[in-house]
PDB file of C-alpha atoms in Angstrom:
ATOM      1  CA  UNK A1166       0.000   0.000   0.000  1.00 46.00           C
ATOM      2  CA  UNK A1167       1.762   3.143  -1.201  1.00 44.00           C
ATOM      3  CA  UNK A1168       1.667   6.202   1.034  1.00 44.00           C
ATOM      4  CA  UNK A1169       1.881   9.762  -0.235  1.00 44.00           C
ATOM      5  CA  UNK A1170       1.615  13.369   0.846  1.00 41.00           C
ATOM      6  CA  UNK A1171      -1.708  14.931  -0.143  1.00 47.00           C
ATOM      7  CA  UNK A1172      -2.110  18.653  -0.713  1.00 46.00           C
ATOM      8  CA  UNK A1173      -5.769  19.258   0.004  1.00 50.00           C
ATOM      9  CA  UNK A1174      -7.864  21.470  -2.247  1.00 47.00           C
ATOM     10  CA  UNK A1175      -9.173  23.653   0.549  1.00 48.00           C
ATOM     11  CA  UNK A1176     -10.331  27.242   0.667  1.00 47.00           C
ATOM     12  CA  UNK A1177      -7.426  29.112   2.248  1.00 48.00           C
ATOM     13  CA  UNK A1178      -9.750  31.892   3.402  1.00 48.00           C
ATOM     14  CA  UNK A1179     -11.262  29.543   6.014  1.00 59.00           C
ATOM     15  CA  UNK A1180      -9.644  27.579   8.842  1.00 77.00           C
ATOM     16  CA  UNK A1181     -12.197  24.753   8.517  1.00 87.00           C
ATOM     17  CA  UNK A1182     -13.104  22.945   5.305  1.00 90.00           C
ATOM     18  CA  UNK A1183     -15.793  20.278   4.971  1.00 90.00           C
ATOM     19  CA  UNK A1184     -16.228  17.625   2.289  1.00 88.00           C
ATOM     20  CA  UNK A1185     -19.705  16.082   2.115  1.00 87.00           C
ATOM     21  CA  UNK A1186     -19.976  13.550  -0.675  1.00 85.00           C
ATOM     22  CA  UNK A1187     -21.489  10.354  -2.059  1.00 84.00           C
ATOM     23  CA  UNK A1188     -19.339   8.009  -4.125  1.00 85.00           C
ATOM     24  CA  UNK A1189     -19.602   4.416  -5.390  1.00 86.00           C
ATOM     25  CA  UNK A1190     -16.738   3.316  -3.122  1.00 81.00           C
ATOM     26  CA  UNK A1191     -13.696   4.627  -1.243  1.00 83.00           C
ATOM     27  CA  UNK A1192     -10.433   3.718  -2.924  1.00 75.00           C
ATOM     28  CA  UNK A1193      -7.993   6.563  -2.321  1.00 77.00           C
ATOM     29  CA  UNK A1194      -4.342   5.693  -1.533  1.00 75.00           C
ATOM     30  CA  UNK A1195      -2.763   5.557   1.915  1.00 78.00           C
ATOM     31  CA  UNK A1196      -2.013   9.267   2.437  1.00 80.00           C
ATOM     32  CA  UNK A1197      -1.213  12.023   4.926  1.00 85.00           C
ATOM     33  CA  UNK A1198      -1.502  15.822   5.094  1.00 88.00           C
ATOM     34  CA  UNK A1199      -0.675  18.634   7.556  1.00 89.00           C
ATOM     35  CA  UNK A1200      -4.330  19.267   8.425  1.00 92.00           C
ATOM     36  CA  UNK A1201      -6.113  17.502  11.288  1.00 95.00           C
ATOM     37  CA  UNK A1202      -9.061  15.437  10.038  1.00 96.00           C
ATOM     38  CA  UNK A1203     -12.396  14.301  11.431  1.00 97.00           C
ATOM     39  CA  UNK A1204     -13.765  11.459   9.301  1.00 96.00           C
ATOM     40  CA  UNK A1205     -17.435  10.453   9.553  1.00 96.00           C
ATOM     41  CA  UNK A1206     -18.615   7.443   7.550  1.00 94.00           C
ATOM     42  CA  UNK A1207     -22.348   8.108   7.344  1.00 93.00           C
ATOM     43  CA  UNK A1208     -22.900   5.190   4.981  1.00 92.00           C
ATOM     44  CA  UNK A1209     -20.618   2.315   3.991  1.00 91.00           C
ATOM     45  CA  UNK A1210     -18.323  -0.382   5.360  1.00 87.00           C
ATOM     46  CA  UNK A1211     -14.788  -1.618   4.789  1.00 86.00           C
ATOM     47  CA  UNK A1212     -11.375  -1.508   6.447  1.00 85.00           C
ATOM     48  CA  UNK A1213      -9.769   1.472   8.178  1.00 87.00           C
ATOM     49  CA  UNK A1214      -5.960   1.813   8.086  1.00 87.00           C
ATOM     50  CA  UNK A1215      -4.368   4.351  10.437  1.00 89.00           C
ATOM     51  CA  UNK A1216      -0.598   4.151  10.750  1.00 85.00           C
ATOM     52  CA  UNK A1217       0.176   0.538  11.652  1.00 81.00           C
ATOM     53  CA  UNK A1218      -3.400  -0.130  12.817  1.00 85.00           C
ATOM     54  CA  UNK A1219      -6.068  -1.823  10.707  1.00 82.00           C
ATOM     55  CA  UNK A1220      -9.663  -2.592  11.617  1.00 85.00           C
ATOM     56  CA  UNK A1221     -13.033  -3.150   9.988  1.00 84.00           C
ATOM     57  CA  UNK A1222     -15.391  -0.164  10.018  1.00 89.00           C
ATOM     58  CA  UNK A1223     -19.141   0.082   9.557  1.00 89.00           C
ATOM     59  CA  UNK A1224     -21.755   2.770   9.072  1.00 92.00           C
ATOM     60  CA  UNK A1225     -21.373   5.544  11.645  1.00 94.00           C
ATOM     61  CA  UNK A1226     -17.594   5.203  12.035  1.00 96.00           C
ATOM     62  CA  UNK A1227     -15.931   8.390  13.333  1.00 97.00           C
ATOM     63  CA  UNK A1228     -12.203   9.007  13.627  1.00 97.00           C
ATOM     64  CA  UNK A1229      -9.884  11.886  14.529  1.00 98.00           C
ATOM     65  CA  UNK A1230      -6.635  11.850  12.542  1.00 97.00           C
ATOM     66  CA  UNK A1231      -3.741  14.110  13.508  1.00 94.00           C
ATOM     67  CA  UNK A1232      -1.410  15.970  11.113  1.00 92.00           C
ATOM     68  CA  UNK A1233       0.849  13.882   8.854  1.00 88.00           C
ATOM     69  CA  UNK A1234      -0.485  10.517  10.063  1.00 89.00           C
ATOM     70  CA  UNK A1235      -0.924   8.095   7.113  1.00 87.00           C
ATOM     71  CA  UNK A1236      -4.497   6.825   6.888  1.00 88.00           C
ATOM     72  CA  UNK A1237      -7.193   5.551   4.566  1.00 87.00           C
ATOM     73  CA  UNK A1238     -10.733   4.174   4.735  1.00 90.00           C
ATOM     74  CA  UNK A1239     -11.183   1.484   2.037  1.00 85.00           C
ATOM     75  CA  UNK A1240     -14.609   0.188   1.003  1.00 86.00           C
ATOM     76  CA  UNK A1241     -15.417  -3.520   0.932  1.00 81.00           C
ATOM     77  CA  UNK A1242     -15.061  -5.176  -2.475  1.00 77.00           C
ATOM     78  CA  UNK A1243     -18.848  -5.531  -2.823  1.00 82.00           C
ATOM     79  CA  UNK A1244     -19.051  -1.758  -3.420  1.00 82.00           C
ATOM     80  CA  UNK A1245     -17.260  -2.266  -6.749  1.00 81.00           C
ATOM     81  CA  UNK A1246     -20.039  -4.492  -8.072  1.00 82.00           C
ATOM     82  CA  UNK A1247     -22.300  -1.578  -9.091  1.00 82.00           C
ATOM     83  CA  UNK A1248     -25.215  -2.771  -6.962  1.00 85.00           C
ATOM     84  CA  UNK A1249     -28.045  -0.190  -7.147  1.00 84.00           C
ATOM     85  CA  UNK A1250     -28.255   1.913  -3.991  1.00 83.00           C
ATOM     86  CA  UNK A1251     -24.974   0.605  -2.555  1.00 87.00           C
ATOM     87  CA  UNK A1252     -22.742   3.665  -2.171  1.00 87.00           C
ATOM     88  CA  UNK A1253     -20.447   5.280   0.370  1.00 90.00           C
ATOM     89  CA  UNK A1254     -21.395   8.604   1.960  1.00 91.00           C
ATOM     90  CA  UNK A1255     -18.675  10.444   3.853  1.00 92.00           C
ATOM     91  CA  UNK A1256     -18.330  13.737   5.669  1.00 93.00           C
ATOM     92  CA  UNK A1257     -14.770  14.925   6.277  1.00 94.00           C
ATOM     93  CA  UNK A1258     -13.631  17.982   8.233  1.00 94.00           C
ATOM     94  CA  UNK A1259     -10.110  19.358   7.748  1.00 94.00           C
ATOM     95  CA  UNK A1260      -8.654  22.094   9.921  1.00 92.00           C
ATOM     96  CA  UNK A1261      -5.265  23.482  10.896  1.00 87.00           C
ATOM     97  CA  UNK A1262      -4.828  23.028  14.634  1.00 80.00           C
ATOM     98  CA  UNK A1263      -2.927  26.339  14.700  1.00 78.00           C
ATOM     99  CA  UNK A1264      -6.332  27.989  15.069  1.00 75.00           C
ATOM    100  CA  UNK A1265      -6.587  26.402  18.527  1.00 80.00           C
ATOM    101  CA  UNK A1266      -3.093  27.392  19.601  1.00 75.00           C
ATOM    102  CA  UNK A1267      -1.622  30.762  20.501  1.00 74.00           C
ATOM    103  CA  UNK A1268      -3.580  32.676  23.183  1.00 78.00           C
ATOM    104  CA  UNK A1269      -6.360  30.070  23.205  1.00 77.00           C
ATOM    105  CA  UNK A1270      -4.024  27.202  24.081  1.00 76.00           C
ATOM    106  CA  UNK A1271      -3.043  28.617  27.484  1.00 81.00           C
ATOM    107  CA  UNK A1272      -6.622  28.890  28.730  1.00 84.00           C
ATOM    108  CA  UNK A1273      -7.523  26.327  31.441  1.00 89.00           C
ATOM    109  CA  UNK A1274     -10.621  25.397  29.432  1.00 87.00           C
ATOM    110  CA  UNK A1275      -8.360  24.221  26.579  1.00 90.00           C
ATOM    111  CA  UNK A1276      -6.283  21.777  28.615  1.00 92.00           C
ATOM    112  CA  UNK A1277      -8.335  18.698  27.703  1.00 94.00           C
ATOM    113  CA  UNK A1278      -8.537  19.690  24.020  1.00 94.00           C
ATOM    114  CA  UNK A1279      -4.758  20.192  23.906  1.00 92.00           C
ATOM    115  CA  UNK A1280      -4.313  16.654  25.246  1.00 94.00           C
ATOM    116  CA  UNK A1281      -6.784  15.323  22.673  1.00 95.00           C
ATOM    117  CA  UNK A1282      -4.878  16.968  19.817  1.00 93.00           C
ATOM    118  CA  UNK A1283      -1.664  15.441  21.147  1.00 93.00           C
ATOM    119  CA  UNK A1284      -3.273  11.985  21.163  1.00 95.00           C
ATOM    120  CA  UNK A1285      -4.578  12.528  17.625  1.00 95.00           C
ATOM    121  CA  UNK A1286      -1.052  11.940  16.290  1.00 92.00           C
ATOM    122  CA  UNK A1287      -1.878   8.239  16.788  1.00 93.00           C
ATOM    123  CA  UNK A1288      -5.423   8.472  15.407  1.00 96.00           C
ATOM    124  CA  UNK A1289      -8.491   8.064  17.627  1.00 98.00           C
ATOM    125  CA  UNK A1290     -11.775   6.238  17.105  1.00 97.00           C
ATOM    126  CA  UNK A1291     -14.962   6.828  19.092  1.00 97.00           C
ATOM    127  CA  UNK A1292     -17.565   4.255  20.068  1.00 95.00           C
ATOM    128  CA  UNK A1293     -20.742   3.716  22.072  1.00 95.00           C
ATOM    129  CA  UNK A1294     -22.945   6.663  22.969  1.00 97.00           C
ATOM    130  CA  UNK A1295     -20.034   9.041  22.290  1.00 97.00           C
ATOM    131  CA  UNK A1296     -20.047   8.028  18.632  1.00 96.00           C
ATOM    132  CA  UNK A1297     -23.806   8.580  18.430  1.00 96.00           C
ATOM    133  CA  UNK A1298     -23.492  12.064  19.961  1.00 97.00           C
ATOM    134  CA  UNK A1299     -20.647  12.928  17.590  1.00 97.00           C
ATOM    135  CA  UNK A1300     -22.762  11.851  14.608  1.00 95.00           C
ATOM    136  CA  UNK A1301     -25.364  14.477  15.526  1.00 95.00           C
ATOM    137  CA  UNK A1302     -22.704  17.118  16.177  1.00 96.00           C
ATOM    138  CA  UNK A1303     -21.057  16.373  12.831  1.00 94.00           C
ATOM    139  CA  UNK A1304     -24.342  16.886  11.010  1.00 91.00           C
ATOM    140  CA  UNK A1305     -24.782  20.212  12.800  1.00 93.00           C
ATOM    141  CA  UNK A1306     -21.296  21.326  11.741  1.00 92.00           C
ATOM    142  CA  UNK A1307     -21.995  20.487   8.092  1.00 89.00           C
ATOM    143  CA  UNK A1308     -25.026  22.789   8.195  1.00 90.00           C
ATOM    144  CA  UNK A1309     -23.213  25.601  10.052  1.00 90.00           C
ATOM    145  CA  UNK A1310     -21.437  28.546   8.445  1.00 87.00           C
ATOM    146  CA  UNK A1311     -19.119  31.352   9.469  1.00 86.00           C
ATOM    147  CA  UNK A1312     -18.232  31.627  13.143  1.00 89.00           C
ATOM    148  CA  UNK A1313     -20.866  29.009  14.030  1.00 93.00           C
ATOM    149  CA  UNK A1314     -18.791  26.396  12.207  1.00 91.00           C
ATOM    150  CA  UNK A1315     -15.726  27.217  14.317  1.00 90.00           C
ATOM    151  CA  UNK A1316     -17.769  27.153  17.520  1.00 92.00           C
ATOM    152  CA  UNK A1317     -19.223  23.778  16.545  1.00 95.00           C
ATOM    153  CA  UNK A1318     -15.710  22.422  15.930  1.00 94.00           C
ATOM    154  CA  UNK A1319     -14.581  23.535  19.386  1.00 93.00           C
ATOM    155  CA  UNK A1320     -17.728  21.989  20.867  1.00 95.00           C
ATOM    156  CA  UNK A1321     -16.982  18.673  19.131  1.00 97.00           C
ATOM    157  CA  UNK A1322     -13.339  18.643  20.216  1.00 96.00           C
ATOM    158  CA  UNK A1323     -14.357  19.479  23.777  1.00 96.00           C
ATOM    159  CA  UNK A1324     -16.778  16.540  23.778  1.00 97.00           C
ATOM    160  CA  UNK A1325     -14.138  14.231  22.269  1.00 98.00           C
ATOM    161  CA  UNK A1326     -11.622  15.283  24.911  1.00 97.00           C
ATOM    162  CA  UNK A1327     -13.958  14.446  27.800  1.00 96.00           C
ATOM    163  CA  UNK A1328     -15.430  11.125  26.714  1.00 97.00           C
ATOM    164  CA  UNK A1329     -13.890   7.858  27.862  1.00 96.00           C
ATOM    165  CA  UNK A1330     -15.429   6.090  24.868  1.00 97.00           C
ATOM    166  CA  UNK A1331     -12.401   6.614  22.673  1.00 97.00           C
ATOM    167  CA  UNK A1332      -9.398   4.536  21.663  1.00 96.00           C
ATOM    168  CA  UNK A1333      -6.041   5.462  20.158  1.00 95.00           C
ATOM    169  CA  UNK A1334      -5.229   3.480  17.025  1.00 93.00           C
ATOM    170  CA  UNK A1335      -1.623   3.548  15.757  1.00 89.00           C
ATOM    171  CA  UNK A1336       1.167   2.382  18.030  1.00 82.00           C
ATOM    172  CA  UNK A1337       3.322   5.020  19.712  1.00 77.00           C
ATOM    173  CA  UNK A1338       6.301   3.658  17.808  1.00 72.00           C
ATOM    174  CA  UNK A1339       4.665   4.334  14.448  1.00 73.00           C
ATOM    175  CA  UNK A1340       4.164   8.023  15.162  1.00 62.00           C
ATOM    176  CA  UNK A1341       7.846   8.395  16.008  1.00 65.00           C
ATOM    177  CA  UNK A1342       8.792   6.665  12.765  1.00 65.00           C
ATOM    178  CA  UNK A1343       7.023   9.379  10.783  1.00 60.00           C
ATOM    179  CA  UNK A1344       9.600  11.821  12.130  1.00 63.00           C
ATOM    180  CA  UNK A1345      12.618   9.615  11.486  1.00 63.00           C
ATOM    181  CA  UNK A1346      14.948   9.471   8.503  1.00 61.00           C
ATOM    182  CA  UNK A1347      14.409   5.743   7.975  1.00 69.00           C
ATOM    183  CA  UNK A1348      10.624   5.906   7.576  1.00 71.00           C
ATOM    184  CA  UNK A1349      10.863   4.725   3.960  1.00 76.00           C
ATOM    185  CA  UNK A1350      12.468   1.453   5.043  1.00 84.00           C
ATOM    186  CA  UNK A1351       9.840   0.764   7.689  1.00 83.00           C
ATOM    187  CA  UNK A1352       6.988   1.834   5.434  1.00 79.00           C
ATOM    188  CA  UNK A1353       8.138  -0.497   2.657  1.00 85.00           C
ATOM    189  CA  UNK A1354       8.012  -3.451   5.063  1.00 88.00           C
ATOM    190  CA  UNK A1355       4.679  -2.394   6.566  1.00 82.00           C
ATOM    191  CA  UNK A1356       3.054  -1.867   3.159  1.00 79.00           C
ATOM    192  CA  UNK A1357       4.174  -5.345   2.119  1.00 88.00           C
ATOM    193  CA  UNK A1358       2.559  -6.816   5.251  1.00 88.00           C
ATOM    194  CA  UNK A1359      -0.751  -5.026   4.599  1.00 80.00           C
ATOM    195  CA  UNK A1360      -0.836  -6.037   0.940  1.00 81.00           C
ATOM    196  CA  UNK A1361       0.151  -9.678   1.507  1.00 89.00           C
ATOM    197  CA  UNK A1362      -1.084 -10.683   4.982  1.00 90.00           C
ATOM    198  CA  UNK A1363      -3.386 -13.332   3.472  1.00 91.00           C
ATOM    199  CA  UNK A1364      -0.364 -15.205   2.119  1.00 93.00           C
ATOM    200  CA  UNK A1365       2.400 -17.086   3.919  1.00 93.00           C
ATOM    201  CA  UNK A1366       4.704 -14.109   4.559  1.00 95.00           C
ATOM    202  CA  UNK A1367       8.237 -15.119   5.491  1.00 94.00           C
ATOM    203  CA  UNK A1368      10.370 -12.986   7.797  1.00 95.00           C
ATOM    204  CA  UNK A1369      13.323 -13.652   5.502  1.00 96.00           C
ATOM    205  CA  UNK A1370      11.415 -12.211   2.533  1.00 96.00           C
ATOM    206  CA  UNK A1371      10.553  -8.952   4.293  1.00 96.00           C
ATOM    207  CA  UNK A1372      13.990  -8.456   5.847  1.00 95.00           C
ATOM    208  CA  UNK A1373      15.713  -9.088   2.511  1.00 96.00           C
ATOM    209  CA  UNK A1374      13.371  -6.617   0.814  1.00 94.00           C
ATOM    210  CA  UNK A1375      14.643  -3.802   3.063  1.00 93.00           C
ATOM    211  CA  UNK A1376      18.278  -4.924   2.914  1.00 94.00           C
ATOM    212  CA  UNK A1377      18.615  -6.417   6.405  1.00 95.00           C
ATOM    213  CA  UNK A1378      19.243  -9.807   7.971  1.00 96.00           C
ATOM    214  CA  UNK A1379      16.246 -11.393   9.755  1.00 96.00           C
ATOM    215  CA  UNK A1380      17.849 -10.850  13.171  1.00 96.00           C
ATOM    216  CA  UNK A1381      18.683  -7.196  12.496  1.00 95.00           C
ATOM    217  CA  UNK A1382      15.241  -6.564  11.023  1.00 95.00           C
ATOM    218  CA  UNK A1383      13.496  -8.041  14.092  1.00 94.00           C
ATOM    219  CA  UNK A1384      15.449  -5.709  16.392  1.00 93.00           C
ATOM    220  CA  UNK A1385      14.815  -2.762  14.070  1.00 90.00           C
ATOM    221  CA  UNK A1386      11.072  -3.450  13.831  1.00 89.00           C
ATOM    222  CA  UNK A1387      10.520  -3.959  17.555  1.00 88.00           C
ATOM    223  CA  UNK A1388      12.525  -0.864  18.483  1.00 84.00           C
ATOM    224  CA  UNK A1389      10.209   1.266  16.360  1.00 79.00           C
ATOM    225  CA  UNK A1390       6.819  -0.334  17.054  1.00 78.00           C
ATOM    226  CA  UNK A1391       7.369  -1.811  20.542  1.00 79.00           C
ATOM    227  CA  UNK A1392       5.940  -5.009  19.038  1.00 86.00           C
ATOM    228  CA  UNK A1393       7.465  -7.964  17.229  1.00 92.00           C
ATOM    229  CA  UNK A1394       7.108  -8.416  13.478  1.00 93.00           C
ATOM    230  CA  UNK A1395       4.856 -11.456  13.941  1.00 94.00           C
ATOM    231  CA  UNK A1396       2.666  -9.665  16.518  1.00 91.00           C
ATOM    232  CA  UNK A1397       1.916  -6.815  14.101  1.00 88.00           C
ATOM    233  CA  UNK A1398       1.321  -9.267  11.250  1.00 92.00           C
ATOM    234  CA  UNK A1399      -1.123 -11.269  13.369  1.00 92.00           C
ATOM    235  CA  UNK A1400      -2.925  -8.070  14.437  1.00 88.00           C
ATOM    236  CA  UNK A1401      -3.495  -7.221  10.770  1.00 87.00           C
ATOM    237  CA  UNK A1402      -4.766 -10.746  10.115  1.00 91.00           C
ATOM    238  CA  UNK A1403      -7.071 -10.787  13.147  1.00 91.00           C
ATOM    239  CA  UNK A1404      -8.478  -7.379  12.179  1.00 85.00           C
ATOM    240  CA  UNK A1405      -9.435  -8.805   8.794  1.00 86.00           C
ATOM    241  CA  UNK A1406     -10.840 -11.930  10.448  1.00 91.00           C
ATOM    242  CA  UNK A1407     -13.119  -9.802  12.647  1.00 88.00           C
ATOM    243  CA  UNK A1408     -14.628  -8.233   9.549  1.00 83.00           C
ATOM    244  CA  UNK A1409     -15.250 -11.634   7.948  1.00 89.00           C
ATOM    245  CA  UNK A1410     -16.741 -13.062  11.150  1.00 91.00           C
ATOM    246  CA  UNK A1411     -19.077 -10.060  11.436  1.00 84.00           C
ATOM    247  CA  UNK A1412     -20.284 -10.618   7.872  1.00 84.00           C
ATOM    248  CA  UNK A1413     -21.252 -14.198   8.754  1.00 88.00           C
ATOM    249  CA  UNK A1414     -20.670 -15.583   5.262  1.00 89.00           C
ATOM    250  CA  UNK A1415     -17.896 -18.058   6.153  1.00 93.00           C
ATOM    251  CA  UNK A1416     -17.311 -20.616   8.886  1.00 95.00           C
ATOM    252  CA  UNK A1417     -14.549 -20.047  11.441  1.00 96.00           C
ATOM    253  CA  UNK A1418     -12.077 -22.339   9.703  1.00 95.00           C
ATOM    254  CA  UNK A1419     -12.627 -20.580   6.377  1.00 95.00           C
ATOM    255  CA  UNK A1420     -12.177 -17.171   8.001  1.00 95.00           C
ATOM    256  CA  UNK A1421      -8.867 -18.268   9.502  1.00 95.00           C
ATOM    257  CA  UNK A1422      -7.513 -19.471   6.168  1.00 95.00           C
ATOM    258  CA  UNK A1423      -8.799 -16.361   4.341  1.00 93.00           C
ATOM    259  CA  UNK A1424      -7.029 -14.177   6.910  1.00 93.00           C
ATOM    260  CA  UNK A1425      -3.626 -15.784   6.435  1.00 94.00           C
ATOM    261  CA  UNK A1426      -3.518 -18.402   9.206  1.00 96.00           C
ATOM    262  CA  UNK A1427      -2.354 -21.848   8.100  1.00 92.00           C
ATOM    263  CA  UNK A1428      -4.504 -23.853  10.538  1.00 93.00           C
ATOM    264  CA  UNK A1429      -7.527 -23.421  12.799  1.00 94.00           C
ATOM    265  CA  UNK A1430      -5.550 -24.058  15.990  1.00 95.00           C
ATOM    266  CA  UNK A1431      -3.130 -21.202  15.303  1.00 95.00           C
ATOM    267  CA  UNK A1432      -6.017 -18.940  14.286  1.00 96.00           C
ATOM    268  CA  UNK A1433      -7.915 -19.580  17.532  1.00 96.00           C
ATOM    269  CA  UNK A1434      -4.770 -19.075  19.605  1.00 96.00           C
ATOM    270  CA  UNK A1435      -3.766 -15.779  17.977  1.00 95.00           C
ATOM    271  CA  UNK A1436      -7.335 -14.458  17.888  1.00 95.00           C
ATOM    272  CA  UNK A1437      -7.809 -15.012  21.623  1.00 94.00           C
ATOM    273  CA  UNK A1438      -4.381 -13.555  22.378  1.00 93.00           C
ATOM    274  CA  UNK A1439      -5.201 -10.323  20.526  1.00 90.00           C
ATOM    275  CA  UNK A1440      -8.957  -9.929  21.130  1.00 90.00           C
ATOM    276  CA  UNK A1441      -9.228 -11.642  24.521  1.00 92.00           C
ATOM    277  CA  UNK A1442     -11.998 -13.975  23.319  1.00 94.00           C
ATOM    278  CA  UNK A1443     -12.293 -16.887  20.893  1.00 95.00           C
ATOM    279  CA  UNK A1444     -13.652 -16.453  17.345  1.00 95.00           C
ATOM    280  CA  UNK A1445     -16.851 -18.309  18.293  1.00 94.00           C
ATOM    281  CA  UNK A1446     -17.382 -15.998  21.276  1.00 93.00           C
ATOM    282  CA  UNK A1447     -16.726 -12.996  19.033  1.00 91.00           C
ATOM    283  CA  UNK A1448     -19.511 -14.156  16.699  1.00 90.00           C
ATOM    284  CA  UNK A1449     -21.940 -14.354  19.644  1.00 86.00           C
ATOM    285  CA  UNK A1450     -21.123 -10.773  20.682  1.00 82.00           C
ATOM    286  CA  UNK A1451     -22.103  -9.620  17.185  1.00 73.00           C
ATOM    287  CA  UNK A1452     -25.469 -11.406  17.095  1.00 64.00           C
TER     288      UNK A1452
END
């Protein structure tokens, strides 16, 4: 999955820009930009990639993405089949966080928002009743204009900063990599893992691809992500498995194979290690 810098086509006369659009499916590249982003998936489903994190998303998904953090929401393959009425509807807010700095930043009332913006460098998703409240607030922002739009943004960020129903996405190591000179090497390995996790990826293949021995690559990878190569690979695979299990179109064994695990025993073991429950229990929580 290639990653690239995106220069947004925004109106420079405003500090907040909103994109409200319908499209057949989402298929933009893995990208980053200096603006902070609030992404609201009003309609659609697929897989969300934020830094080194991947996870299935569904209708109502809301995320806060900090400046220069690679990310993409990709629609499920069914959206490419031109089924009548099956489209993606997204609302995206872009803003420069500089508007919330300067004199505003030192106010006591801004302390929680400042912390939220710091956490956004890893990407944040919202769930539960917080997500439902943010859906309504997002719709209000889309309708607002002028100073009301800015006030609505501050209101949303204040709510985000106070809710406990939020989760950071990318690992702390990934954010640091974005600032390092060897990001290209790491990104090449990570892209290969995302694009090929359903196959039997060999450590030797990935390490050779970036010009390192397997031992050196393992040390390099863990130093930057705080996780082993195989842990991150299994997290990507389990994230995909969760999406397939939620769809309910395949049995557990088939889901394991389709997600890159070579046998059902290994799939069950890794799934429980990462999610805390077995695949069969996960299915019950989704019914």
